[in-house]
Coordinates of C-alpha atoms and ligand atoms in Angstrom, one line a residue:
M1 CA -3.3 -21.8 -26.6
I2 CA -2.1 -18.4 -25.2
L3 CA -2.2 -18.7 -21.4
V4 CA -2.5 -15.6 -19.4
N5 CA -0.8 -14.7 -16.1
E6 CA -3.6 -15.8 -13.8
N7 CA -2.1 -13.8 -10.9
Y8 CA -3.7 -10.8 -12.4
S9 CA -7.1 -12.2 -11.4
K10 CA -6.0 -11.9 -7.8
L11 CA -5.7 -8.1 -8.1
Q12 CA -8.3 -5.7 -6.9
S13 CA -10.5 -4.6 -9.9
S14 CA -8.5 -1.5 -10.7
Y15 CA -5.5 0.5 -9.5
L16 CA -6.6 2.9 -6.7
F17 CA -5.9 6.1 -8.6
S18 CA -7.5 4.8 -11.8
E19 CA -10.7 4.0 -9.8
I20 CA -10.7 7.5 -8.3
A21 CA -10.2 9.1 -11.7
R22 CA -13.1 7.0 -13.0
R23 CA -15.4 8.2 -10.3
V24 CA -14.4 11.8 -10.7
K25 CA -14.9 11.6 -14.5
A26 CA -18.3 10.1 -14.1
Y27 CA -19.2 12.9 -11.6
Q28 CA -18.0 15.6 -13.9
A29 CA -19.9 14.1 -16.9
A30 CA -23.1 14.2 -14.8
H31 CA -22.4 17.7 -13.4
P32 CA -20.5 19.6 -16.1
D33 CA -21.1 23.0 -14.4
Q34 CA -19.4 22.0 -11.1
R35 CA -15.8 22.9 -10.5
V36 CA -14.0 20.0 -9.0
I37 CA -10.9 20.6 -6.8
R38 CA -8.4 17.8 -6.7
L39 CA -6.7 17.0 -3.4
G40 CA -6.5 13.3 -4.3
I41 CA -3.5 11.9 -6.2
G42 CA -0.3 13.6 -5.1
D43 CA 0.3 15.5 -8.4
V44 CA 2.2 18.8 -8.2
T45 CA 0.6 22.0 -9.6
Q46 CA 3.5 24.5 -9.4
P47 CA 5.6 24.9 -12.5
L48 CA 9.1 23.6 -12.7
P49 CA 11.7 25.7 -10.8
P50 CA 13.3 28.4 -13.1
A51 CA 16.8 26.8 -12.7
C52 CA 15.4 23.6 -14.1
I53 CA 13.6 25.3 -17.0
A54 CA 16.8 27.2 -17.9
A55 CA 18.8 23.9 -17.9
L56 CA 16.1 22.2 -20.0
H57 CA 16.2 25.0 -22.6
K58 CA 19.9 24.9 -22.9
A59 CA 20.0 21.1 -23.2
V60 CA 17.3 21.2 -25.9
D61 CA 19.4 23.6 -27.9
E62 CA 22.4 21.2 -27.5
M63 CA 20.2 18.6 -29.1
A64 CA 19.7 20.9 -32.2
D65 CA 23.4 21.2 -32.8
P66 CA 25.3 18.3 -34.5
A67 CA 28.4 19.1 -32.3
T68 CA 26.5 18.6 -29.1
F69 CA 23.7 16.3 -30.1
R70 CA 23.3 13.1 -28.0
G71 CA 21.7 9.8 -28.9
Y72 CA 21.5 6.9 -26.4
G73 CA 22.8 7.8 -23.0
P74 CA 24.1 5.5 -20.3
E75 CA 21.2 3.4 -19.1
Q76 CA 22.2 4.2 -15.5
G77 CA 22.2 7.9 -16.0
Y78 CA 24.8 10.5 -17.0
D79 CA 27.7 10.9 -14.7
F80 CA 26.9 14.6 -14.2
L81 CA 23.6 13.7 -12.5
R82 CA 24.8 10.7 -10.6
E83 CA 27.7 12.7 -9.2
A84 CA 25.4 15.6 -8.2
I85 CA 23.0 13.1 -6.4
A86 CA 25.8 11.3 -4.6
A87 CA 27.4 14.6 -3.4
H88 CA 24.3 16.5 -2.4
D89 CA 21.8 13.9 -1.3
Y90 CA 24.2 11.5 0.4
R91 CA 27.8 12.6 1.1
A92 CA 26.5 16.0 2.4
R93 CA 24.5 14.0 5.0
S94 CA 27.5 11.7 5.9
A95 CA 25.9 8.8 4.0
A96 CA 28.6 6.9 2.1
I97 CA 27.0 6.5 -1.3
E98 CA 29.0 6.6 -4.5
A99 CA 27.8 7.9 -7.9
D100 CA 28.1 4.5 -9.5
E101 CA 25.6 3.1 -6.9
I102 CA 22.9 5.3 -8.3
F103 CA 20.5 4.2 -11.1
V104 CA 18.7 7.1 -12.7
S105 CA 15.2 6.2 -13.9
D106 CA 11.8 7.5 -15.0
G107 CA 10.0 7.2 -11.7
A108 CA 10.0 5.8 -8.2
K109 CA 6.7 4.1 -9.0
C110 CA 8.4 2.1 -11.8
D111 CA 11.5 1.4 -9.6
T112 CA 9.6 0.2 -6.5
G113 CA 7.4 -1.9 -8.8
N114 CA 10.2 -3.4 -10.9
I115 CA 12.8 -4.1 -8.1
Q116 CA 10.9 -7.3 -7.0
E117 CA 12.0 -9.0 -10.3
I118 CA 15.6 -9.6 -9.0
F119 CA 14.3 -11.6 -6.0
S120 CA 13.1 -15.2 -5.6
Q121 CA 9.5 -16.2 -5.8
K122 CA 9.7 -17.6 -2.4
L123 CA 10.3 -14.5 -0.4
R124 CA 8.4 -13.7 2.8
I125 CA 7.3 -10.1 2.2
A126 CA 6.3 -7.5 4.8
V127 CA 4.4 -4.4 3.9
P128 CA 3.0 -1.6 6.0
D129 CA -0.7 -1.2 6.3
P130 CA -1.8 1.3 5.0
V131 CA 0.6 0.9 2.0
Y132 CA 1.3 2.6 -1.3
P133 CA -0.5 0.0 -3.6
V134 CA 2.3 -0.4 -6.1
Y135 CA 4.4 -2.5 -3.6
V136 CA 1.6 -5.0 -3.1
D137 CA 0.2 -5.1 -6.6
T138 CA 3.5 -5.8 -8.3
N139 CA 4.1 -8.8 -6.0
V140 CA 0.5 -10.0 -6.7
M141 CA 1.3 -9.9 -10.4
A142 CA 4.5 -11.8 -9.8
G143 CA 2.6 -14.5 -7.9
R144 CA 4.1 -14.0 -4.4
T145 CA 1.1 -13.0 -2.4
G146 CA -1.5 -15.8 -2.5
K147 CA -5.2 -14.9 -2.7
F148 CA -7.1 -11.9 -1.5
R149 CA -9.4 -12.8 1.3
G150 CA -11.0 -10.6 4.0
G151 CA -9.2 -7.5 2.7
R152 CA -5.7 -9.0 2.7
Y153 CA -3.4 -11.3 0.7
G154 CA -2.8 -14.6 2.5
K155 CA 1.0 -14.8 2.0
L156 CA 1.9 -11.2 2.9
T157 CA 2.8 -10.0 6.3
Y158 CA 1.0 -6.8 7.1
L159 CA 2.6 -4.3 9.5
P160 CA -0.2 -2.2 11.0
C161 CA 0.5 1.5 11.2
T162 CA -2.1 3.0 13.6
A163 CA -2.6 5.9 15.9
E164 CA -1.3 3.6 18.7
N165 CA 2.1 3.1 17.2
G166 CA 2.3 6.7 15.8
Y167 CA 1.9 5.2 12.2
V168 CA 5.4 3.7 12.4
P169 CA 5.3 -0.1 12.1
D170 CA 6.6 -2.4 14.8
L171 CA 9.0 -5.3 13.8
P172 CA 7.1 -8.3 12.4
A173 CA 6.2 -11.2 14.7
E174 CA 7.0 -13.7 11.9
P175 CA 10.2 -13.6 9.9
A176 CA 10.3 -11.4 6.8
D177 CA 12.9 -11.4 4.0
L178 CA 11.8 -8.3 2.1
I179 CA 10.5 -5.3 3.9
Y180 CA 8.9 -2.2 2.3
L181 CA 9.2 1.0 4.3
C182 CA 8.2 4.5 3.2
F183 CA 9.2 7.7 5.1
P184 CA 7.9 10.4 5.1
N185 CA 5.0 8.1 4.6
N186 CA 2.5 7.8 1.8
P187 CA -0.3 7.9 2.8
T188 CA -0.1 8.8 6.5
G189 CA 2.6 11.6 6.3
A190 CA 4.3 10.0 9.4
T191 CA 8.1 10.1 9.7
A192 CA 10.5 7.7 11.4
T193 CA 13.2 8.7 13.9
R194 CA 16.8 7.7 13.7
E195 CA 16.2 5.1 16.5
Q196 CA 13.2 3.6 14.8
L197 CA 15.1 3.2 11.5
A198 CA 18.1 1.8 13.3
R199 CA 15.8 -0.9 14.8
W200 CA 14.8 -1.9 11.3
V201 CA 18.3 -1.9 10.0
N202 CA 19.4 -4.1 12.9
Y203 CA 16.5 -6.4 12.2
A204 CA 17.4 -6.7 8.5
R205 CA 21.1 -7.4 9.4
E206 CA 20.1 -10.1 11.9
Q207 CA 17.6 -11.8 9.6
K208 CA 19.6 -11.4 6.4
A209 CA 16.6 -9.5 5.1
L210 CA 16.5 -6.5 2.8
I211 CA 14.7 -3.1 3.3
L212 CA 13.2 -1.3 0.3
F213 CA 13.2 2.2 1.5
D214 CA 11.0 4.7 -0.4
A215 CA 12.1 8.2 0.4
A216 CA 10.1 9.9 -2.4
Y217 CA 8.9 12.6 0.0
E218 CA 12.2 13.4 1.8
A219 CA 12.3 17.0 0.5
F220 CA 9.4 17.8 2.8
I221 CA 11.3 17.0 6.0
R222 CA 11.7 20.2 8.0
D223 CA 12.6 18.7 11.4
P224 CA 16.4 18.5 11.5
A225 CA 16.3 15.5 13.7
I226 CA 14.6 13.3 11.1
P227 CA 16.8 11.3 8.8
H228 CA 16.4 12.0 5.1
S229 CA 18.0 8.7 4.0
I230 CA 18.2 5.2 5.4
Y231 CA 21.9 5.4 4.7
E232 CA 22.2 7.9 7.5
I233 CA 21.8 4.8 9.7
E234 CA 24.9 2.8 10.5
G235 CA 25.0 -0.6 8.7
A236 CA 22.1 0.3 6.3
R237 CA 24.4 0.2 3.2
D238 CA 24.5 -3.6 3.5
V239 CA 20.7 -4.2 3.9
A240 CA 18.8 -1.4 2.1
I241 CA 17.9 -0.2 -1.3
E242 CA 16.6 3.4 -1.4
F243 CA 14.2 5.1 -3.9
R244 CA 14.0 8.8 -4.6
S245 CA 12.1 10.9 -7.1
F246 CA 12.3 14.4 -8.6
S247 CA 8.5 14.2 -9.0
K248 CA 7.6 15.6 -5.6
T249 CA 11.0 17.1 -4.8
A250 CA 11.1 19.4 -7.8
G251 CA 7.8 19.1 -9.6
F252 CA 8.8 16.5 -12.2
T253 CA 5.6 14.4 -12.2
G254 CA 5.1 15.2 -15.8
T255 CA 8.8 15.4 -16.7
R256 CA 9.8 12.0 -15.2
C257 CA 13.1 11.5 -13.4
A258 CA 13.9 9.5 -10.3
F259 CA 16.6 7.2 -9.0
A260 CA 17.3 4.0 -7.1
V261 CA 20.4 3.5 -4.9
V262 CA 21.8 0.0 -4.8
P263 CA 24.9 0.0 -2.7
K264 CA 27.7 -2.4 -3.9
S265 CA 27.8 -3.9 -0.4
C266 CA 24.1 -4.9 -0.5
V267 CA 23.6 -8.6 -0.9
G268 CA 21.0 -11.3 -1.3
Y269 CA 21.5 -15.0 -1.0
T270 CA 21.2 -18.2 -3.1
R271 CA 19.3 -21.2 -1.7
M272 CA 22.6 -22.6 -0.6
G273 CA 23.3 -19.5 1.4
A274 CA 25.9 -17.9 -0.8
A275 CA 25.9 -14.1 -0.8
V276 CA 25.1 -12.4 -4.1
P277 CA 25.7 -8.7 -4.6
L278 CA 22.5 -7.0 -5.7
H279 CA 24.1 -4.2 -7.7
P280 CA 25.1 -6.3 -10.7
L281 CA 21.6 -7.9 -10.7
W282 CA 19.8 -4.6 -10.8
N283 CA 22.4 -3.3 -13.3
R284 CA 21.6 -6.3 -15.6
R285 CA 17.8 -5.8 -15.2
H286 CA 18.1 -2.0 -15.8
T287 CA 20.3 -2.2 -18.8
T288 CA 18.2 -4.9 -20.4
K289 CA 14.8 -3.3 -19.9
F290 CA 15.5 0.5 -19.7
N291 CA 17.2 2.9 -22.1
G292 CA 17.8 5.9 -19.9
V293 CA 16.1 9.2 -19.1
A294 CA 16.2 11.8 -21.8
Y295 CA 19.3 14.0 -21.7
P296 CA 17.5 17.4 -21.4
I297 CA 15.5 16.0 -18.4
Q298 CA 18.7 14.8 -16.7
R299 CA 20.2 18.3 -17.2
A300 CA 17.0 19.8 -15.6
A301 CA 17.3 17.3 -12.7
E302 CA 21.0 18.3 -12.3
A303 CA 19.9 21.9 -11.9
V304 CA 17.9 21.0 -8.8
Y305 CA 21.3 20.8 -7.0
S306 CA 22.5 24.2 -8.1
P307 CA 22.3 26.9 -5.3
E308 CA 19.4 28.6 -7.1
G309 CA 17.7 25.2 -7.7
Q310 CA 18.0 24.3 -4.0
Q311 CA 16.5 27.7 -3.0
Q312 CA 13.7 27.4 -5.5
I313 CA 12.6 23.9 -4.6
A314 CA 12.7 24.8 -0.9
A315 CA 10.3 27.7 -1.6
I316 CA 7.9 25.6 -3.7
N317 CA 7.8 22.8 -1.1
D318 CA 7.3 25.3 1.7
Y319 CA 4.4 26.6 -0.3
Y320 CA 2.8 23.1 -0.4
L321 CA 3.6 22.7 3.3
G322 CA 1.7 26.0 3.9
N323 CA -1.3 24.4 2.2
A324 CA -0.8 21.3 4.5
R325 CA -0.9 23.6 7.6
L326 CA -4.1 25.2 6.5
I327 CA -5.7 21.7 5.8
R328 CA -4.5 20.5 9.2
E329 CA -5.9 23.5 11.1
T330 CA -9.2 23.5 9.3
V331 CA -9.9 19.8 9.6
A332 CA -8.7 19.7 13.3
S333 CA -11.0 22.6 14.1
L334 CA -13.9 20.6 12.8
G335 CA -13.1 18.0 15.5
Y336 CA -11.3 15.3 13.4
Q337 CA -8.2 13.4 14.5
L338 CA -5.4 13.7 12.0
T339 CA -1.7 13.2 11.4
G340 CA 0.9 14.1 8.8
G341 CA 1.2 17.4 6.9
V342 CA 4.2 18.6 8.9
N343 CA 7.2 16.9 7.3
G344 CA 5.2 15.5 4.4
P345 CA 2.5 16.6 1.9
Y346 CA -0.3 14.3 3.0
I347 CA -2.8 14.6 5.8
W348 CA -4.3 11.4 7.1
V349 CA -7.7 12.1 8.6
Q350 CA -9.7 9.7 10.8
T351 CA -13.3 10.0 9.6
G352 CA -14.8 7.2 11.7
K353 CA -16.9 6.3 8.6
D354 CA -16.5 4.1 5.6
S355 CA -13.8 5.8 3.6
W356 CA -15.2 5.3 0.1
K357 CA -18.6 6.7 1.3
F358 CA -16.8 9.7 2.8
F359 CA -14.9 10.1 -0.4
D360 CA -18.1 10.1 -2.4
R361 CA -19.8 12.5 0.0
L362 CA -16.9 15.0 -0.3
L363 CA -17.0 14.7 -4.1
E364 CA -20.7 15.0 -4.4
K365 CA -21.4 17.7 -1.8
A366 CA -18.2 19.7 -1.9
Q367 CA -16.7 18.8 -5.3
V368 CA -13.4 18.0 -3.6
V369 CA -11.4 14.9 -4.5
T370 CA -9.5 13.1 -1.7
T371 CA -8.2 9.6 -1.5
P372 CA -10.2 7.0 0.5
G373 CA -7.9 5.3 3.1
A374 CA -9.4 1.8 2.4
G375 CA -7.6 2.0 -1.0
F376 CA -4.3 1.7 0.9
G377 CA -5.2 -1.3 3.0
S378 CA -7.4 -2.6 5.8
C379 CA -5.9 -0.2 8.4
G380 CA -6.9 2.7 6.1
K381 CA -10.6 1.9 6.5
G382 CA -12.2 4.9 8.3
Y383 CA -9.6 7.4 7.0
I384 CA -9.2 9.7 4.1
R385 CA -5.9 11.2 2.7
I386 CA -5.9 14.8 1.7
S387 CA -3.1 16.0 -0.5
A388 CA -1.5 19.5 -0.1
F389 CA -0.5 19.6 -3.8
N390 CA -2.6 22.4 -5.3
S391 CA -2.6 26.2 -5.5
R392 CA -3.3 28.1 -2.3
E393 CA -6.5 29.5 -3.8
N394 CA -7.8 26.1 -4.6
V395 CA -6.9 24.7 -1.1
E396 CA -8.7 27.7 0.5
E397 CA -11.7 27.2 -1.6
A398 CA -11.7 23.4 -1.0
L399 CA -11.5 24.0 2.8
A400 CA -14.4 26.5 2.7
R401 CA -16.5 23.9 1.0
I402 CA -15.3 21.0 3.2
R403 CA -16.2 23.1 6.3
K404 CA -19.8 23.1 5.2
V405 CA -19.9 19.3 4.6
M406 CA -17.7 17.8 7.3
Ligands
MLT501 C1 0.0 9.3 -4.6 O1 -0.9 10.1 -4.7 O2 0.1 8.4 -3.8 C2 1.2 9.4 -5.6 O3 1.1 10.5 -6.4 C3 1.2 8.2 -6.5 C4 2.5 8.1 -7.2 O4 3.4 8.9 -7.0 O5 2.5 7.3 -8.0

């Protein structure tokens, strides 16, 4: 008899963004003449930067020539890209990360979802609330969370992120071994200061815990005082794995390229308390289950770090942040409390009403797609997330429609 993984029955009926897509599709089928504007899932709309396109074309031509053709590449990524990442994203910010500590992959969603495989079943896990659903759902699938009751999984520790704590979680009251943090935050857009991150790093060092730090939105930080990487904090190398993505940084959502940083000094422990470096574990997992990102895509990602690439991605991300400013101003002028949208592309709006009902109302009355806060956890009830990823014209049109409805 073929037995199934019964942990799947503990999951919510569908993945958040699939449920939103389903509702939007049903609405469109019923109203084919209405033009829906999407400010829901954080999918980019601007084309890839010209520097990346030029590198992509060149690499495609190399694949057409027997002298420069490439087959399987290194699973961890080509040295040219790992070196560029280490130099620009880390050493330039005084974060001591080496190229061979970087694992190039096809997405931060996949990496943050897969990383839990290298840890014990018995971990005590802490997640922010609201939370990017992938952190929770992948641990549900793995059987670490217990049942879902009253809006929460019994064995997870939830770290509330509320207006009272500025949407930056406090240290947990009960011990935690694995802690998920995301800054700039998805969904709230909140950022953490150096001091706040240092408190988490010290906690992890004292507790022999590990921080999984999702920095997928770091390219939107404009305040020079805000750290871009957890490794800018002293001692973080030993207790944190970081995830980054070219998706939001450089418009690679459809192109797929990201990376995880697993420092060689980062350790976990056996039941007997012996330290085990995590780098070889992740290397073993990665090389067994992943065959590398396509060569032309890695060349396009490398071009992000060229002087033109840097200037082009800054301009594109400033454009999205301009959208975010318009969204903030309009929604605030309508009397709603909000946060985010300054050093991140998401605006987190307090609606005071059931968030799915608010989502449905905006879809039906304004034909604007947002993301209901409840989909990110209990603390998201009464909120919606508005994404700044769209064209200026569409954002202006969406705001004009929202003004009439909100
Ligand atoms: C989001 O909208 O939260 C993100 O686009 C989801 C993702 O990156 O997987």
